[in-house]
PDB file of C-alpha atoms in Angstrom:
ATOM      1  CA  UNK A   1      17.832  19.868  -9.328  1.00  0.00           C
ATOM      2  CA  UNK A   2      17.302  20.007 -12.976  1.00  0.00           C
ATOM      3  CA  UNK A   3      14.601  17.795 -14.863  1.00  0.00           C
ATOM      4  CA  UNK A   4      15.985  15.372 -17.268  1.00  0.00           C
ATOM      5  CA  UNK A   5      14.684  16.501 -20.424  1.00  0.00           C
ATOM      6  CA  UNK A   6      14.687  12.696 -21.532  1.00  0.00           C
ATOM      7  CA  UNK A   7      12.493  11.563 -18.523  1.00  0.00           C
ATOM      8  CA  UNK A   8       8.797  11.590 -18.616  1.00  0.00           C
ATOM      9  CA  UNK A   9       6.009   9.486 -16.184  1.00  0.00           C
ATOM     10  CA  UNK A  10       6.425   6.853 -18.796  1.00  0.00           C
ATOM     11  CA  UNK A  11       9.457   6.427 -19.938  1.00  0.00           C
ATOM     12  CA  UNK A  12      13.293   6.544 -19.029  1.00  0.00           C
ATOM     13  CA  UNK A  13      16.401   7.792 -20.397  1.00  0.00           C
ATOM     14  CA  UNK A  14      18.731   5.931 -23.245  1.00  0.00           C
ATOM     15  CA  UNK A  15      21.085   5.465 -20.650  1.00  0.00           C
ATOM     16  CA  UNK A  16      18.513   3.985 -18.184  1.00  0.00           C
ATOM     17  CA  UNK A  17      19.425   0.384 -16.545  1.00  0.00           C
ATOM     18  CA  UNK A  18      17.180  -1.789 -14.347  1.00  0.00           C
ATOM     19  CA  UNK A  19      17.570  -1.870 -10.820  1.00  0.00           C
ATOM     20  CA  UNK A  20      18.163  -5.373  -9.608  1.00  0.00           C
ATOM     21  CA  UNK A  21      16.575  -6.868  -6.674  1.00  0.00           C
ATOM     22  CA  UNK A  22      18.309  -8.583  -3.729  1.00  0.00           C
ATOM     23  CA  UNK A  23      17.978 -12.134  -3.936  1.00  0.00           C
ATOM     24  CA  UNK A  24      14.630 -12.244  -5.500  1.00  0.00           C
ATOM     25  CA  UNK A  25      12.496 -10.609  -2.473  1.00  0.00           C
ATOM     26  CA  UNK A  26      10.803 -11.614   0.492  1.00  0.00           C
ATOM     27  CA  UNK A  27       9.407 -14.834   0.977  1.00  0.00           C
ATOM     28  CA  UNK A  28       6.266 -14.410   2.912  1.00  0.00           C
ATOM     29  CA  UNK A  29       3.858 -17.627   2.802  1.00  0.00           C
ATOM     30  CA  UNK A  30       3.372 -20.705   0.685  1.00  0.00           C
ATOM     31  CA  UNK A  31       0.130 -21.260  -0.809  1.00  0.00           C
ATOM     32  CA  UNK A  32      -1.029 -24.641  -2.047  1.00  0.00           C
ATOM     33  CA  UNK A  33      -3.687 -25.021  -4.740  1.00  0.00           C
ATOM     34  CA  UNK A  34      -5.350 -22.033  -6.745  1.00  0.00           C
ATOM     35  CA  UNK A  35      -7.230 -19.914  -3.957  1.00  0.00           C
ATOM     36  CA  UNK A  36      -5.389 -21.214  -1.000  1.00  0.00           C
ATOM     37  CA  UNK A  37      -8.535 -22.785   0.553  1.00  0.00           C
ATOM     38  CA  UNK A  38      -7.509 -23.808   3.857  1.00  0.00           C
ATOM     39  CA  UNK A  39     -10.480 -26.274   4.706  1.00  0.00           C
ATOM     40  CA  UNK A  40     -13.457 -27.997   3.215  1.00  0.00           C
ATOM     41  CA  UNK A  41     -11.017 -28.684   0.438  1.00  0.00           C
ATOM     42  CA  UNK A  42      -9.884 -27.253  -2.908  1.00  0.00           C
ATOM     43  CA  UNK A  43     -12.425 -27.635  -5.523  1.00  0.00           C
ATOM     44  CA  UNK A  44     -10.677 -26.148  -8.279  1.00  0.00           C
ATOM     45  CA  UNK A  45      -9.001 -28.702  -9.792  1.00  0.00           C
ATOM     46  CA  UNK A  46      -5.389 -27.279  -8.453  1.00  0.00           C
ATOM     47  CA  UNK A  47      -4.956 -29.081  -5.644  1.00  0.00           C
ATOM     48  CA  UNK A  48      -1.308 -30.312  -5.764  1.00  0.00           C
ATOM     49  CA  UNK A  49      -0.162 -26.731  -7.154  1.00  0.00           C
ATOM     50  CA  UNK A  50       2.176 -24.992  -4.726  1.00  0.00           C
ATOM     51  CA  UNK A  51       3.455 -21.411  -4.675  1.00  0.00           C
ATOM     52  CA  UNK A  52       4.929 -18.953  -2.800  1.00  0.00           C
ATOM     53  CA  UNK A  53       3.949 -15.260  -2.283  1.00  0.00           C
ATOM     54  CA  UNK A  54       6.822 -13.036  -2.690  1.00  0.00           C
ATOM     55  CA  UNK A  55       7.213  -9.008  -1.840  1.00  0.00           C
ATOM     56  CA  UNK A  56       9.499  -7.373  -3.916  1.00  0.00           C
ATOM     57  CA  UNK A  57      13.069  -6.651  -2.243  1.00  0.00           C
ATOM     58  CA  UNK A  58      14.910  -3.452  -1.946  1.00  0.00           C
ATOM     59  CA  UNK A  59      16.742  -2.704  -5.200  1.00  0.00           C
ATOM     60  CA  UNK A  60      20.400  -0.940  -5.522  1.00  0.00           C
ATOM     61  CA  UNK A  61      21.502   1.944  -7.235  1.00  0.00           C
ATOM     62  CA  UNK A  62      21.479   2.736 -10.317  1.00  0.00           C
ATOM     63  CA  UNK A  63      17.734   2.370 -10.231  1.00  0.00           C
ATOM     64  CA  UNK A  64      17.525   4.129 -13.797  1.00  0.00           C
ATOM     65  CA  UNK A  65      16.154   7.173 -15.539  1.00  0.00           C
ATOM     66  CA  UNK A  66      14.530   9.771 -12.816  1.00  0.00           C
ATOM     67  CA  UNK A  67      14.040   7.203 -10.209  1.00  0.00           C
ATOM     68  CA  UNK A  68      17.484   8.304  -9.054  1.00  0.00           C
ATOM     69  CA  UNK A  69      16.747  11.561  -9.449  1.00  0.00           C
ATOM     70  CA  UNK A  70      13.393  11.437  -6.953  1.00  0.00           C
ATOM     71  CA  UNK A  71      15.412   9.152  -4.337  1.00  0.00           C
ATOM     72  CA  UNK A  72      18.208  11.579  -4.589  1.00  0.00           C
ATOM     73  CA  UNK A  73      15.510  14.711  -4.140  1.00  0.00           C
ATOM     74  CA  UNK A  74      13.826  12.942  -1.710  1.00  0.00           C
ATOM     75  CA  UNK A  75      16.573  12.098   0.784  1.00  0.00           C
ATOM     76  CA  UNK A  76      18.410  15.906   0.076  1.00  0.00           C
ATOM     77  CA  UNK A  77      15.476  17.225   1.362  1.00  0.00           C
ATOM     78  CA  UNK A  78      14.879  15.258   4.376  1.00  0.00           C
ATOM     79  CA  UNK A  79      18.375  15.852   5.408  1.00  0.00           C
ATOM     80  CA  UNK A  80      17.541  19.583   4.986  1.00  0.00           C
ATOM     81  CA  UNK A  81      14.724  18.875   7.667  1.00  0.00           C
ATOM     82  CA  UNK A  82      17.053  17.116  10.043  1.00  0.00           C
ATOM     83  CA  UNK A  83      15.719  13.732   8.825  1.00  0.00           C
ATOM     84  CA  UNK A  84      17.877  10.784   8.030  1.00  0.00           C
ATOM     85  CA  UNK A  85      16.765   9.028   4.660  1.00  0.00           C
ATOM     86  CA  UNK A  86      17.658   5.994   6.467  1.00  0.00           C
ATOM     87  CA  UNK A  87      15.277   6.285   9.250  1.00  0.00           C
ATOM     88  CA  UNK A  88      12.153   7.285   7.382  1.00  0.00           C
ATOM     89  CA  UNK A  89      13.180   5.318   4.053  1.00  0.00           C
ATOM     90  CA  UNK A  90      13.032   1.356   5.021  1.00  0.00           C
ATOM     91  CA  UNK A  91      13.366   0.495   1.570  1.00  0.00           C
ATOM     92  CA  UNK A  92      13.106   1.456  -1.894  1.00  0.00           C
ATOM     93  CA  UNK A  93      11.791  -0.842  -4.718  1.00  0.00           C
ATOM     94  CA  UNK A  94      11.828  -0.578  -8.782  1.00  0.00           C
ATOM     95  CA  UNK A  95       9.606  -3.463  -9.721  1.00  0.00           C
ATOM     96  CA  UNK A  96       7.735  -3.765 -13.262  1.00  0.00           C
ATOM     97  CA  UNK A  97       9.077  -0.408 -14.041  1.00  0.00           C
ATOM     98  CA  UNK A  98       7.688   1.239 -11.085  1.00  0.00           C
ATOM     99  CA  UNK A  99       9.087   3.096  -7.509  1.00  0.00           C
ATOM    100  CA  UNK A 100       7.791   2.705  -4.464  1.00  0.00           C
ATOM    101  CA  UNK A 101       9.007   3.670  -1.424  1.00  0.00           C
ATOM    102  CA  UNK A 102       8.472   1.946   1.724  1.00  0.00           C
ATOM    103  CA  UNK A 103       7.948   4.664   4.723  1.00  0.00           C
ATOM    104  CA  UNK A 104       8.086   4.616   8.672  1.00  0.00           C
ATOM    105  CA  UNK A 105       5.085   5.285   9.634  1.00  0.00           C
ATOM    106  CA  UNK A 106       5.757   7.582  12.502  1.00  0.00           C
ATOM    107  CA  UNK A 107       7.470   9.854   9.371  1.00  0.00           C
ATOM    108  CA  UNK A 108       5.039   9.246   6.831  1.00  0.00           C
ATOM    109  CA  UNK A 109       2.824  12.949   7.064  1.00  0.00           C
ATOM    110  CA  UNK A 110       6.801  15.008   6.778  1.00  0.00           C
ATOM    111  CA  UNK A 111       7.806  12.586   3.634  1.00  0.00           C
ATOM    112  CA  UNK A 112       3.832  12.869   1.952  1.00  0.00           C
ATOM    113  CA  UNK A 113       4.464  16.922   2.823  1.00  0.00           C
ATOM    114  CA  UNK A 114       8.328  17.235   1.383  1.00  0.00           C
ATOM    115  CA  UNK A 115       7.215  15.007  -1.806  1.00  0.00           C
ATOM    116  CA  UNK A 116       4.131  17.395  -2.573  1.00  0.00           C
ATOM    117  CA  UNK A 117       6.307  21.090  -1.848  1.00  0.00           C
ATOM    118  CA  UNK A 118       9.276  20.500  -2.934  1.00  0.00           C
ATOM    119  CA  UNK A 119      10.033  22.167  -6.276  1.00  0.00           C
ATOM    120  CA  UNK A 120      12.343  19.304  -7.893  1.00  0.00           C
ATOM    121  CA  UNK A 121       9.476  16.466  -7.050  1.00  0.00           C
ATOM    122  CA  UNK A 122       5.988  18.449  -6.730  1.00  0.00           C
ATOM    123  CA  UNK A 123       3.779  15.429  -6.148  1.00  0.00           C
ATOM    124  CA  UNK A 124       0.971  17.277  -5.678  1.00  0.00           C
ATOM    125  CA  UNK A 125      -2.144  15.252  -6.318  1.00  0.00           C
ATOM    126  CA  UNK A 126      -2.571  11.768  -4.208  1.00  0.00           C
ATOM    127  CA  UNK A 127      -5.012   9.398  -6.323  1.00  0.00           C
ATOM    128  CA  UNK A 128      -5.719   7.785  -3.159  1.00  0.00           C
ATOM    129  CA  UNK A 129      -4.881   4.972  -0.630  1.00  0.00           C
ATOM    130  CA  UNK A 130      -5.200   1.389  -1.254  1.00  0.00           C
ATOM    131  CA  UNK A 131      -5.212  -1.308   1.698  1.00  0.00           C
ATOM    132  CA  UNK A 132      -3.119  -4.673   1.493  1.00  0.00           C
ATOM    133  CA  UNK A 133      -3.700  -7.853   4.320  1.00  0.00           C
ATOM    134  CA  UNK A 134      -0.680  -9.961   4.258  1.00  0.00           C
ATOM    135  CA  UNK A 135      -1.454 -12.430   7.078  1.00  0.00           C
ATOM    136  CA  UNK A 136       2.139 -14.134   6.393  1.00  0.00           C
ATOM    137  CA  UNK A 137       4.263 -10.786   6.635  1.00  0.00           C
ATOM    138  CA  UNK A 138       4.472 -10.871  10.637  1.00  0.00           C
ATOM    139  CA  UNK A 139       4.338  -7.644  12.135  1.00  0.00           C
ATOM    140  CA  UNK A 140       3.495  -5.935   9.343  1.00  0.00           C
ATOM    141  CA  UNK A 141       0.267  -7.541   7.949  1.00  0.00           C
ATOM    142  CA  UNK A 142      -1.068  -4.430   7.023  1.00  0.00           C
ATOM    143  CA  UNK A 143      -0.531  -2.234   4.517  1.00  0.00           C
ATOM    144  CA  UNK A 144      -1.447   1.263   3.107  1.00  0.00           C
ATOM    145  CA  UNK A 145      -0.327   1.724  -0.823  1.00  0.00           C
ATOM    146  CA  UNK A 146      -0.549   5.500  -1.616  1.00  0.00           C
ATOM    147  CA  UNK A 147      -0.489   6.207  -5.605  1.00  0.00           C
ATOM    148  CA  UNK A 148       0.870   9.825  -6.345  1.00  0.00           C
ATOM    149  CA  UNK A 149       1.383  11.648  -9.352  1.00  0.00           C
ATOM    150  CA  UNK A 150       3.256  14.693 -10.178  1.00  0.00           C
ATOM    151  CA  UNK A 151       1.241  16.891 -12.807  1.00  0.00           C
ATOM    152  CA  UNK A 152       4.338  19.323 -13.227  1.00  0.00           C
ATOM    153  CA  UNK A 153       6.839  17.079 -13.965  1.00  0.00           C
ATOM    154  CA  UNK A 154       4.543  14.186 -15.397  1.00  0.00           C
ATOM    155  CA  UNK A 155       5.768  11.284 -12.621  1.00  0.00           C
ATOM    156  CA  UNK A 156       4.116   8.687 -10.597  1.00  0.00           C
ATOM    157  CA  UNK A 157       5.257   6.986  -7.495  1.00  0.00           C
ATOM    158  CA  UNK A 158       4.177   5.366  -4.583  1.00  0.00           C
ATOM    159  CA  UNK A 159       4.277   5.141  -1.124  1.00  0.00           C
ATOM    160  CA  UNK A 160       3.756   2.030   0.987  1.00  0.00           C
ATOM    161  CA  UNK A 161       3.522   2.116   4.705  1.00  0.00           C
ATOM    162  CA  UNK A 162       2.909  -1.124   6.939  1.00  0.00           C
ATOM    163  CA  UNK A 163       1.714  -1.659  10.192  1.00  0.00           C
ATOM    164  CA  UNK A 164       0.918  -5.144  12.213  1.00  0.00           C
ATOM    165  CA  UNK A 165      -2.734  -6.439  13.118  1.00  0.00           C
ATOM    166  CA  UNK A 166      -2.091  -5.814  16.705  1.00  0.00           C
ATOM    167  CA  UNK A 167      -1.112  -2.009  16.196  1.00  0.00           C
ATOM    168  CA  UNK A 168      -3.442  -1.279  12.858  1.00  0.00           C
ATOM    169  CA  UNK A 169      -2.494   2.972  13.016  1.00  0.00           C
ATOM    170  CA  UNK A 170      -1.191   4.853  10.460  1.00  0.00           C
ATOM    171  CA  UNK A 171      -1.379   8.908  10.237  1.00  0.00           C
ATOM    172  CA  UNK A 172      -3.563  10.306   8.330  1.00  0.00           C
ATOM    173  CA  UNK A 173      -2.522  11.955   4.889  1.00  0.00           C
ATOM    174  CA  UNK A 174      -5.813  13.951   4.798  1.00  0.00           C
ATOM    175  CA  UNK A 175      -4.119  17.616   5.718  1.00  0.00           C
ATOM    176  CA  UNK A 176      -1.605  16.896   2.924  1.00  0.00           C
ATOM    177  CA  UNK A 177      -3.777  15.690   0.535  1.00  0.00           C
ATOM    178  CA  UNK A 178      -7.817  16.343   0.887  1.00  0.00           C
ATOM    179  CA  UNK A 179      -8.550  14.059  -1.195  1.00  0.00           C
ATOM    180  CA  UNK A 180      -7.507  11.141   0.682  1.00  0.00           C
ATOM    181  CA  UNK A 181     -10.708  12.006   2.676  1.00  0.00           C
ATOM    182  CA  UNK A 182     -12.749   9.239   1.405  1.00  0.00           C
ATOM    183  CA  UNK A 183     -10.171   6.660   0.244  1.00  0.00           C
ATOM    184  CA  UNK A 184      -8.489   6.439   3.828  1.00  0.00           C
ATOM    185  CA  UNK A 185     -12.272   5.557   4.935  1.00  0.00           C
ATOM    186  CA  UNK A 186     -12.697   2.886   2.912  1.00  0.00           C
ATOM    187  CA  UNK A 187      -9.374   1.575   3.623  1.00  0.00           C
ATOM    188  CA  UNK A 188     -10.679   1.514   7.325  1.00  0.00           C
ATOM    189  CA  UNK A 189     -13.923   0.362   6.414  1.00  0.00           C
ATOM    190  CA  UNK A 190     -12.774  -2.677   4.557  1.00  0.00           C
ATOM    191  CA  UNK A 191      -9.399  -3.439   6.153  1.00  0.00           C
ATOM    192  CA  UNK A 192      -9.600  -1.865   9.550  1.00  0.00           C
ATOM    193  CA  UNK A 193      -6.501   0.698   8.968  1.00  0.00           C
ATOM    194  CA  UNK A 194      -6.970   2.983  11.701  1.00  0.00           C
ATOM    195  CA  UNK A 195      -5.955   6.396  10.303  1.00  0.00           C
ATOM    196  CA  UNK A 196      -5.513   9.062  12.878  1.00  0.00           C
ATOM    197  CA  UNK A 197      -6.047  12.460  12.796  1.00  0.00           C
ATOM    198  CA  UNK A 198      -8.760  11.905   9.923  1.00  0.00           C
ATOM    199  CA  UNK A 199     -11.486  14.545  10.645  1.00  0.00           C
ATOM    200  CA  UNK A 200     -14.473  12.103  10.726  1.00  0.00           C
ATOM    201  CA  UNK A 201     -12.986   8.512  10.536  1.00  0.00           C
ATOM    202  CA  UNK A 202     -16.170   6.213   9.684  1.00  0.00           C
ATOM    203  CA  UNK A 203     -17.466   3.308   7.499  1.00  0.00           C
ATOM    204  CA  UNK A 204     -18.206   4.542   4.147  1.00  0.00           C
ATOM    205  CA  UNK A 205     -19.684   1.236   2.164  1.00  0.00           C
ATOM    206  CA  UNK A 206     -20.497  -1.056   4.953  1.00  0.00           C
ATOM    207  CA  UNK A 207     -23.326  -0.476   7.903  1.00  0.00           C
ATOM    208  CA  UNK A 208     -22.110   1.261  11.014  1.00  0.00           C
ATOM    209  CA  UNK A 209     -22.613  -1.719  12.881  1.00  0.00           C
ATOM    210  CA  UNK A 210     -20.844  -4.199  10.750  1.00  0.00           C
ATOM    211  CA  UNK A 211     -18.692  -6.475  12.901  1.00  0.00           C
ATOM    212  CA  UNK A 212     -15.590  -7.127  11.163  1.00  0.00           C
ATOM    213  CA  UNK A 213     -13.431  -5.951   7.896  1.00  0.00           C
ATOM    214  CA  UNK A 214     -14.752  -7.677   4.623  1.00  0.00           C
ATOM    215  CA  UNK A 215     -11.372  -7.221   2.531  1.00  0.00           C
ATOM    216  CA  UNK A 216      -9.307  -9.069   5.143  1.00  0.00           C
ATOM    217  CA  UNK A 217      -7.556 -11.937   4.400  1.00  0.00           C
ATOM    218  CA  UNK A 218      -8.886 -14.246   7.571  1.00  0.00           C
ATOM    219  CA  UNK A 219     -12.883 -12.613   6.974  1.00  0.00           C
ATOM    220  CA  UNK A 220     -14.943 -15.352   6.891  1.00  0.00           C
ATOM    221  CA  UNK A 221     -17.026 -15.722   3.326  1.00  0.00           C
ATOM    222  CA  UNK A 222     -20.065 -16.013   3.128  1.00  0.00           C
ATOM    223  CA  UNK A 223     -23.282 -16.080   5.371  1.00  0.00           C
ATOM    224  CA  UNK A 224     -24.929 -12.904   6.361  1.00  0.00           C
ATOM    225  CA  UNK A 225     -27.773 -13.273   8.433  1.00  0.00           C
ATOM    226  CA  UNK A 226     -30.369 -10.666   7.389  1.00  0.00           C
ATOM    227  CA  UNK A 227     -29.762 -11.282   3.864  1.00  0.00           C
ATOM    228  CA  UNK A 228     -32.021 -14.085   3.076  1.00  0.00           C
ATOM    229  CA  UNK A 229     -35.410 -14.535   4.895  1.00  0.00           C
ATOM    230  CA  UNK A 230     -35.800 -18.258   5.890  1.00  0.00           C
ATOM    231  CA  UNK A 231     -32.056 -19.130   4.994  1.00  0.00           C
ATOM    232  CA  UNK A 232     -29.991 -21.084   6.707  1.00  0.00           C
ATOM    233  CA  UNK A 233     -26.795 -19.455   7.312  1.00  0.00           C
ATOM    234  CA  UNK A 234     -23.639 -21.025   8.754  1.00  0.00           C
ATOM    235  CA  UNK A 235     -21.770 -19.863  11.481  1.00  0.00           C
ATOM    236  CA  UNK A 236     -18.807 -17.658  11.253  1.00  0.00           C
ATOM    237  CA  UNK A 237     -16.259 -20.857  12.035  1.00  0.00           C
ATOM    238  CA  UNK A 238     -18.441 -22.754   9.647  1.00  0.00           C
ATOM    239  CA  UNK A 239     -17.822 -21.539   6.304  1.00  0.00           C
ATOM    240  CA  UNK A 240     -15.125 -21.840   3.838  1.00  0.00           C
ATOM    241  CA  UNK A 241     -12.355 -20.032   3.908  1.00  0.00           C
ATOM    242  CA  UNK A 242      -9.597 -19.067   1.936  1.00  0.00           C
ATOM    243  CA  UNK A 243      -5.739 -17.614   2.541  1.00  0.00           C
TER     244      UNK A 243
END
């Protein structure tokens, strides 16, 4: 498939239009005052302010300038590999001028693998992994966000894969991309995404004995009892808490 000459990482077409969403995205939890404290009370001032936190929803075609060009890429070459789009694709999203597609899991290593060789996409370097805890998207609470960037044809994407807090696997991307090495760990380390088939799979930042994920949504704060000599530390149901 031919590049458009028009198209570059940061920019689309003339012709380019916006890809609407479908009735405004997901819904996923209401939050009430500023940090969402959920006891001991809200001290910042925001008490009575309610909001809710909303994922993005799938957006329709024409999703504008080379966006339609990757999907179209994308899904052509998973049908070459006996793939359905539709069964490794759950959804694709254009939000704030960016695309992310949201994978299966169980087909996440073949979509990272046709993304990086195939000639019309060649997404070759992975920037690395980011974790996401949702507590309020059920059965899917966590997520992995994988940033990729194409240095031949000057694109970035993403790729978001979730998985539930019961069931916290996702493959591994390290064989595709070596540098994902140290990012998956500290996705496991802080948000206990279990990555397998990662060649040595431990915590990077924290202790090896750390109980817990610090970068979870329902991880206590504060307290840690070797930190302070003489301190009195609460217990883990004890201290504040936020959503």
């Amino acid at each position: 498939m031919t590049k458009n000459p028009n198209a570059n990482g940061d920019e689309h077409n003339a012709n380019a239009v916006p890809a609407p969403r479908d009735t405004g995205g997901e819904v996923i939890r209401v939050r009430k005052g500023m940090f969402g404290a959920n006891n001991g009370g809200d001290t910042s001032g925001y008490g009575g302010l309610i909001r809710t936190v909303t994922l993005p929803g799938a957006a329709s075609r024409p999703y504008g300038g080379w966006f339609d060009e990757v999907a179209d890429e994308l899904e052509g070459a998973l049908e070459e590999q006996d793939l359905l789009p539709a069964n490794a694709i759950e959804k694709t999203v254009v939000d704030r001028d960016e695309l992310t597609f949201h994978i299966a899991r169980e087909h996440l290593v073949q979509v990272a693998r046709t993304l990086r060789d195939d000639p019309a996409l060649r997404f070759e370097l992975c920037t690395g992994v980011s974790g996401v805890h949702f507590l309020g998207d059920k059965g899917r609470e966590l997520h992995a966000v994988y940033h990729l960037r194409s240095l031949t044809h000057g694109r970035i994407i993403r790729l978001e894969v979730s998985a539930p807090d019961s069931d916290p696997h996702i493959p591994s991307l390290v064989a595709v991309y070596p540098t994902n090495d140290w990012h998956e760990r500290e996705a496991y380390d802080f948000f206990g995404l279990i990555f397998d088939g990662h060649p040595a799979l431990t915590r990077i930042m924290m202790p090896d004995d750390w109980q817990g994920f610090p970068q979870r949504k329902d991880y206590p704060l504060g307290g840690i009892a070797v930190e302070y000599k003489g301190a009195q530390i609460p217990a883990p149901d004890q201290r504040r808490s936020y959503s």
